[in-house]
JSON list of C-alpha atoms in Angstrom, two decimals:
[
{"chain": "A", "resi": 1, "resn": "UNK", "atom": "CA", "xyz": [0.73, 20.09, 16.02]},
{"chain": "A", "resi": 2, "resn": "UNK", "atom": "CA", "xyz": [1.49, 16.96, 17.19]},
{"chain": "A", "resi": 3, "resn": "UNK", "atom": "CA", "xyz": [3.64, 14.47, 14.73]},
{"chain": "A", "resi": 4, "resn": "UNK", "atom": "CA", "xyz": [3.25, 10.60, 15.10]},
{"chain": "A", "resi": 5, "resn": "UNK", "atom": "CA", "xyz": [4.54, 7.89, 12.82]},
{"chain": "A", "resi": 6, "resn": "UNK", "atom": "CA", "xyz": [1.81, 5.26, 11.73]},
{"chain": "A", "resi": 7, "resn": "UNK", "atom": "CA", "xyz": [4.73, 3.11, 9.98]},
{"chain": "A", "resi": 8, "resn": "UNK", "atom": "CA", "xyz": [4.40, 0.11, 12.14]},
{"chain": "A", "resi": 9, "resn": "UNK", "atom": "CA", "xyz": [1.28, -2.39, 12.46]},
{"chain": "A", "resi": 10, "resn": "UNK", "atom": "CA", "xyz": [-0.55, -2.32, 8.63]},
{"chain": "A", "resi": 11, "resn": "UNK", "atom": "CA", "xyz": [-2.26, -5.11, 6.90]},
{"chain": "A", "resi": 12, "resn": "UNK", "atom": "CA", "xyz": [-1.29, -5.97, 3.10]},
{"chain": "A", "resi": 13, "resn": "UNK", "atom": "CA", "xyz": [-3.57, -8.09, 1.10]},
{"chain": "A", "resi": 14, "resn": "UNK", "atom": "CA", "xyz": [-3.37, -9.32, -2.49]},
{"chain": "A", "resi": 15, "resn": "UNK", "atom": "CA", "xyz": [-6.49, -10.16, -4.23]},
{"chain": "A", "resi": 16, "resn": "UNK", "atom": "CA", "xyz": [-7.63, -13.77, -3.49]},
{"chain": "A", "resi": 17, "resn": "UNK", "atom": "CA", "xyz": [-5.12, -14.21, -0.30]},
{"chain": "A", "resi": 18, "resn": "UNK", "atom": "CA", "xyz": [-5.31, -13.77, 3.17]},
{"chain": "A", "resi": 19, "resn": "UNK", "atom": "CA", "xyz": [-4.06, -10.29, 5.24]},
{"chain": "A", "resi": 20, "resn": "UNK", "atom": "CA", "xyz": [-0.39, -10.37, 6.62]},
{"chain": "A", "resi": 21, "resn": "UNK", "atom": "CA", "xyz": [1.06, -7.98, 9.64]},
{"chain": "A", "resi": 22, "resn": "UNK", "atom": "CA", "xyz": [3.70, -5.51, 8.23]},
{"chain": "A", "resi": 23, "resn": "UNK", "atom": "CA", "xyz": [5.08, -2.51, 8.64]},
{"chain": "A", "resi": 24, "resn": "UNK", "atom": "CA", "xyz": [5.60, 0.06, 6.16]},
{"chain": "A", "resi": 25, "resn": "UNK", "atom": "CA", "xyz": [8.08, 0.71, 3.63]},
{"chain": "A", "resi": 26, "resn": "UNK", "atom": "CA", "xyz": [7.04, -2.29, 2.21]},
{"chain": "A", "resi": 27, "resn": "UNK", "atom": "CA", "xyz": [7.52, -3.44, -1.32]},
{"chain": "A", "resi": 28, "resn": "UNK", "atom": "CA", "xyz": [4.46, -4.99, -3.19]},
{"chain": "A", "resi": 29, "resn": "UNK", "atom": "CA", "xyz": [6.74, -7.42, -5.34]},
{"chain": "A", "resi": 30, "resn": "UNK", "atom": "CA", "xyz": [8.31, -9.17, -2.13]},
{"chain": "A", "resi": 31, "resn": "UNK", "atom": "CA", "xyz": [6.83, -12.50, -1.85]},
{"chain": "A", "resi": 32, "resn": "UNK", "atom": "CA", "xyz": [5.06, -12.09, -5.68]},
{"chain": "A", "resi": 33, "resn": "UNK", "atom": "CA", "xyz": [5.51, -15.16, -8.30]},
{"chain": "A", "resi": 34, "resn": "UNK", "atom": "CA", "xyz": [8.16, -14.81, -10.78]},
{"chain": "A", "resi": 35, "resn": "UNK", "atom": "CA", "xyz": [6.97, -16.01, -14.46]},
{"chain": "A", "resi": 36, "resn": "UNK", "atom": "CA", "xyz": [9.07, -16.12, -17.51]},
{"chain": "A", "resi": 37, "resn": "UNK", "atom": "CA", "xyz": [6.13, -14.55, -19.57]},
{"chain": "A", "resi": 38, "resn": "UNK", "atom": "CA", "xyz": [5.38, -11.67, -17.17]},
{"chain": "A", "resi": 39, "resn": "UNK", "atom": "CA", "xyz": [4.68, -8.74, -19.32]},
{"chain": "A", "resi": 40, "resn": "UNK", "atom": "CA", "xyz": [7.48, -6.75, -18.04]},
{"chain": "A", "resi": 41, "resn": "UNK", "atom": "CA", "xyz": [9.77, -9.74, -18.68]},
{"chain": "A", "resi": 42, "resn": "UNK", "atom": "CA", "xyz": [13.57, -8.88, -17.09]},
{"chain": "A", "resi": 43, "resn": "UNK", "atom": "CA", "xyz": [13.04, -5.29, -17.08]},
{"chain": "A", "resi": 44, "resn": "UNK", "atom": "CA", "xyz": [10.56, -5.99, -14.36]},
{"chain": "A", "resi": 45, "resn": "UNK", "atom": "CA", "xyz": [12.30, -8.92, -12.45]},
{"chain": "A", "resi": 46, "resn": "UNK", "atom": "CA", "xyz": [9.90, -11.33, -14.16]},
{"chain": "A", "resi": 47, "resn": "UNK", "atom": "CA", "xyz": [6.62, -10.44, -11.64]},
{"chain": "A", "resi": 48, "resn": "UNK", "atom": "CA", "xyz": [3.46, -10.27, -12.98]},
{"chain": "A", "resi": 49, "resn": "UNK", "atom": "CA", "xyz": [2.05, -6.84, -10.86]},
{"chain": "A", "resi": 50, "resn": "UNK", "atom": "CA", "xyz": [-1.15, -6.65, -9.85]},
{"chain": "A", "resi": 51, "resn": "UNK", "atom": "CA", "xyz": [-3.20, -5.02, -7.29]},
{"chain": "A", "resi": 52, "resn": "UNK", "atom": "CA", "xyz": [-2.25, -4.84, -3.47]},
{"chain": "A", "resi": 53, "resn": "UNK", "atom": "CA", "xyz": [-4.23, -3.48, -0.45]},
{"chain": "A", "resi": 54, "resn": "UNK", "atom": "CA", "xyz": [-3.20, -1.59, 2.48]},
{"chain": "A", "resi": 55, "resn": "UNK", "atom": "CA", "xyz": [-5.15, -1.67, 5.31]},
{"chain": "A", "resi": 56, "resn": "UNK", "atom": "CA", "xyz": [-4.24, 0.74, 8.52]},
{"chain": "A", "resi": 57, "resn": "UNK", "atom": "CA", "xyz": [-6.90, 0.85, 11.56]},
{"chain": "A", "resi": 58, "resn": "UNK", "atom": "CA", "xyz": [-6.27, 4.07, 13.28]},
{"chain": "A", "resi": 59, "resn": "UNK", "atom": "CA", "xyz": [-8.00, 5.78, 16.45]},
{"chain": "A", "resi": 60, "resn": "UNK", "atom": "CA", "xyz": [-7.70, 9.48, 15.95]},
{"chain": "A", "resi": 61, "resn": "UNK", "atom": "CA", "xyz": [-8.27, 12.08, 19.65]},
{"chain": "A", "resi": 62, "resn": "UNK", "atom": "CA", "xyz": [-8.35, 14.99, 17.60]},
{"chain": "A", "resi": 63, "resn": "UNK", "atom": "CA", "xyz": [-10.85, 17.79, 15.55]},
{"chain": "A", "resi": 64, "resn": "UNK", "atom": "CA", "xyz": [-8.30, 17.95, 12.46]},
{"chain": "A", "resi": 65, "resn": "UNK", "atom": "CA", "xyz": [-5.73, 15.81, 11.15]},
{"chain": "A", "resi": 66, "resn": "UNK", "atom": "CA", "xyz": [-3.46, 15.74, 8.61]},
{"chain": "A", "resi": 67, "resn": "UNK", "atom": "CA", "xyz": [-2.24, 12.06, 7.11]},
{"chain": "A", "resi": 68, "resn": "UNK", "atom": "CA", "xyz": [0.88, 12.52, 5.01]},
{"chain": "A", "resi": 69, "resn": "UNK", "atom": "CA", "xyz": [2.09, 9.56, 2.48]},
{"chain": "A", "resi": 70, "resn": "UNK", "atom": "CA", "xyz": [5.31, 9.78, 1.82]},
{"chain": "A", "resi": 71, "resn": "UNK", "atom": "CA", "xyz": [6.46, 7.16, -0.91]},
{"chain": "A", "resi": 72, "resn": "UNK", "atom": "CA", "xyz": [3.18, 5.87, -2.42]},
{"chain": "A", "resi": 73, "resn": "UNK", "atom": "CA", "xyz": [3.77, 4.21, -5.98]},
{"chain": "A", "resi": 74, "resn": "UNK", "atom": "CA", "xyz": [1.71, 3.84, -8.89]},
{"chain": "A", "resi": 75, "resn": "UNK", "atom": "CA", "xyz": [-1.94, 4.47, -8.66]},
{"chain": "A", "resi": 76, "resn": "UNK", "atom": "CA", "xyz": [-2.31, 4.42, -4.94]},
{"chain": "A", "resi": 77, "resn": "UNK", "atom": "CA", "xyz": [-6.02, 5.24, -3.99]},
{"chain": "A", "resi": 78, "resn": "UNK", "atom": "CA", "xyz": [-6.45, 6.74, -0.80]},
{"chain": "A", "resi": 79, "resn": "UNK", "atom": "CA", "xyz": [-9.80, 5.87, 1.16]},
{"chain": "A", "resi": 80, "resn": "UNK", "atom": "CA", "xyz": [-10.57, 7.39, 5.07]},
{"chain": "A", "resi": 81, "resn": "UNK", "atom": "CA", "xyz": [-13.51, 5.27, 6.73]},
{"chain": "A", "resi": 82, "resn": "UNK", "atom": "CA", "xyz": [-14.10, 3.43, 3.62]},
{"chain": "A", "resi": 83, "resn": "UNK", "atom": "CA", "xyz": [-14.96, 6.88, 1.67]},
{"chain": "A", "resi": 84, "resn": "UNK", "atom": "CA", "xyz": [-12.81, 7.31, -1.27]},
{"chain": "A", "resi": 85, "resn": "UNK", "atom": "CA", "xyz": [-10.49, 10.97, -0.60]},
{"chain": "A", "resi": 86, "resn": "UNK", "atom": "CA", "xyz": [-7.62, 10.73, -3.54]},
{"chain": "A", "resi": 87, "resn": "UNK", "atom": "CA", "xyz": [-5.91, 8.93, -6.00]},
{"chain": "A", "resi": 88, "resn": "UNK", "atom": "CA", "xyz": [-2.57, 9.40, -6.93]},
{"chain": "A", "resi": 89, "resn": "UNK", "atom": "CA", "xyz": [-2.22, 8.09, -10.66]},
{"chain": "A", "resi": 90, "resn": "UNK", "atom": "CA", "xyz": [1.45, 7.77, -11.17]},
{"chain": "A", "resi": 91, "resn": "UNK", "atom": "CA", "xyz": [3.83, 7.01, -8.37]}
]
């Protein structure tokens, strides 16, 4: 089996806001407002949360494949060719 590393080259979108070029790990909360009545308040750096999208285009030569996430937090859906496969409720 052949092991590649699809780290480099995704597309993160917040809701309302245009894509941006990363590459993975990334942290959600970089570049989020900070406001003094977030509902996490300190214990959460004062950001408000929210969703976040993760977008990865991928060209895969093979019959089977196996995709392995490795540090996906709190209620990451999964979707392959926009057909929903998991969803990993807790992080």
């Amino acid at each position: 089996m052949k092991k590649i590393c699809i780290s480099k080259d995704w597309f993160f979108r917040r809701p309302g806001a245009q894509p941006e070029k990363i590459d993975l790990p990334h942290d959600y909360a970089i570049g989020a407002p900070r406001m003094p009545d977030a509902p996490g308040g300190a214990g959460n750096g004062f950001f408000v949360g929210g969703r976040g999208e993760y977008v990865k285009f991928l060209t895969i030569d093979a019959p089977h494949a196996i995709l392995d996430f490795d540090g996906a937090y709190c209620c990451a859906e999964y979707f392959f060719n926009e057909d929903w496969v998991a969803l990993h409720p807790h992080g």
